[in-house]
Amino acid sequence: MTGTAALPLAECRDLPVLRQRGQHEVFCGLTGIIWLHRKMPDAFFLVVGSRTCAHLLQSAAGVMIFAEPRFGTVILEVTDLAGLADAHASLEREVDRLLARRGDIRRLFLVGSCPSEVIKLDLSRAAERLSARHAPRVRVLNYSGSGIETTFTEGEDACLAAMVPALPATDDAQLLIAGALPDVVEDQMLALLAAIGISGAVVLPSRR
Ligand code: SF4
């Protein structure tokens, strides 16, 4: 608005919106996987999506050469999208293959994307079935990181919310810190809280 006099509010309302700032201009909720997988070394994030989703993750995270990745994408092909193939069956086959190869995985997140939502793939049912099949070694959960439902940190929020029902019940009054902080920041924060008399604070997600 440099160089122009401010308009009265009533006149402003009549002007067309040229550009809206805010949450619309950030990446979709899949990006939360980049910091969540660093925080949870026993977890694997399996995006059920398209090549676009795979490219987004790869370019956001960089390619890991020396370590086994802890996130990946099962690509929905045209036949899945057109309803010509049983996407549930192929998803479960891929999960079985992954878990047979990777004994270090304890938590598996099936992450919904725009394509899986458009074809209404029921990931919560798939997670239930897979959890029953792979319990007690692996717990399978699901949440949506799609750009239709989430932007940026909302994907992390959805992941944390998916973990809440599985938390152990307690009658203790506890402070729960929600959000993936770097380990060193988390340690400092817990030490500071203890120093001001708030002990027993817990963090979600936990490292294990
Ligand atoms: S979830 Fe949607 S917005 Fe995000 S990368 Fe995949 S297609 Fe794009």
PDB file of C-alpha atoms and ligand atoms in Angstrom, residues 27-31 47 49-50 52-54 56-57 112-115 145-148 150, ligand 1:
ATOM      1  CA  PHE A  27       3.430 -27.458   1.568  1.00  0.00           C
ATOM      2  CA  CYS A  28       1.010 -30.262   2.330  1.00  0.00           C
ATOM      3  CA  GLY A  29       1.016 -32.269   5.575  1.00  0.00           C
ATOM      4  CA  LEU A  30       3.353 -34.942   4.199  1.00  0.00           C
ATOM      5  CA  THR A  31       6.311 -32.679   4.958  1.00  0.00           C
ATOM      6  CA  VAL A  47       2.810 -42.738   2.174  1.00  0.00           C
ATOM      7  CA  GLY A  49       0.199 -41.755  -2.816  1.00  0.00           C
ATOM      8  CA  SER A  50       1.403 -40.761  -6.236  1.00  0.00           C
ATOM      9  CA  THR A  52       4.283 -36.427  -6.948  1.00  0.00           C
ATOM     10  CA  CYS A  53       4.108 -37.335  -3.249  1.00  0.00           C
ATOM     11  CA  ALA A  54       7.276 -39.449  -3.592  1.00  0.00           C
ATOM     12  CA  LEU A  56       7.993 -34.097  -2.685  1.00  0.00           C
ATOM     13  CA  LEU A  57       9.349 -36.290   0.104  1.00  0.00           C
ATOM     14  CA  GLY A 112      -2.992 -40.820   3.381  1.00  0.00           C
ATOM     15  CA  SER A 113      -2.445 -38.442   0.460  1.00  0.00           C
ATOM     16  CA  CYS A 114      -4.629 -36.601  -2.051  1.00  0.00           C
ATOM     17  CA  PRO A 115      -4.886 -39.591  -4.440  1.00  0.00           C
ATOM     18  CA  GLY A 145      -1.081 -35.882   5.321  1.00  0.00           C
ATOM     19  CA  SER A 146      -2.955 -34.974   2.159  1.00  0.00           C
ATOM     20  CA  GLY A 147      -2.918 -31.488   0.732  1.00  0.00           C
ATOM     21  CA  ILE A 148      -6.730 -31.540   0.653  1.00  0.00           C
ATOM     22  CA  THR A 150      -3.703 -30.623   5.863  1.00  0.00           C
TER      23      THR A 150
HETATM   24  S1  SF4 B   1      -0.398 -35.322  -0.703  1.00  0.00           S
HETATM   25 FE1  SF4 B   1      -1.351 -34.095  -2.342  1.00  0.00          FE
HETATM   26  S2  SF4 B   1      -0.402 -32.062  -2.167  1.00  0.00           S
HETATM   27 FE2  SF4 B   1       0.911 -33.511  -1.041  1.00  0.00          FE
HETATM   28  S3  SF4 B   1       2.452 -34.168  -2.555  1.00  0.00           S
HETATM   29 FE3  SF4 B   1       0.792 -35.692  -2.597  1.00  0.00          FE
HETATM   30  S4  SF4 B   1      -0.561 -34.990  -4.248  1.00  0.00           S
HETATM   31 FE4  SF4 B   1       0.765 -33.242  -3.714  1.00  0.00          FE
END
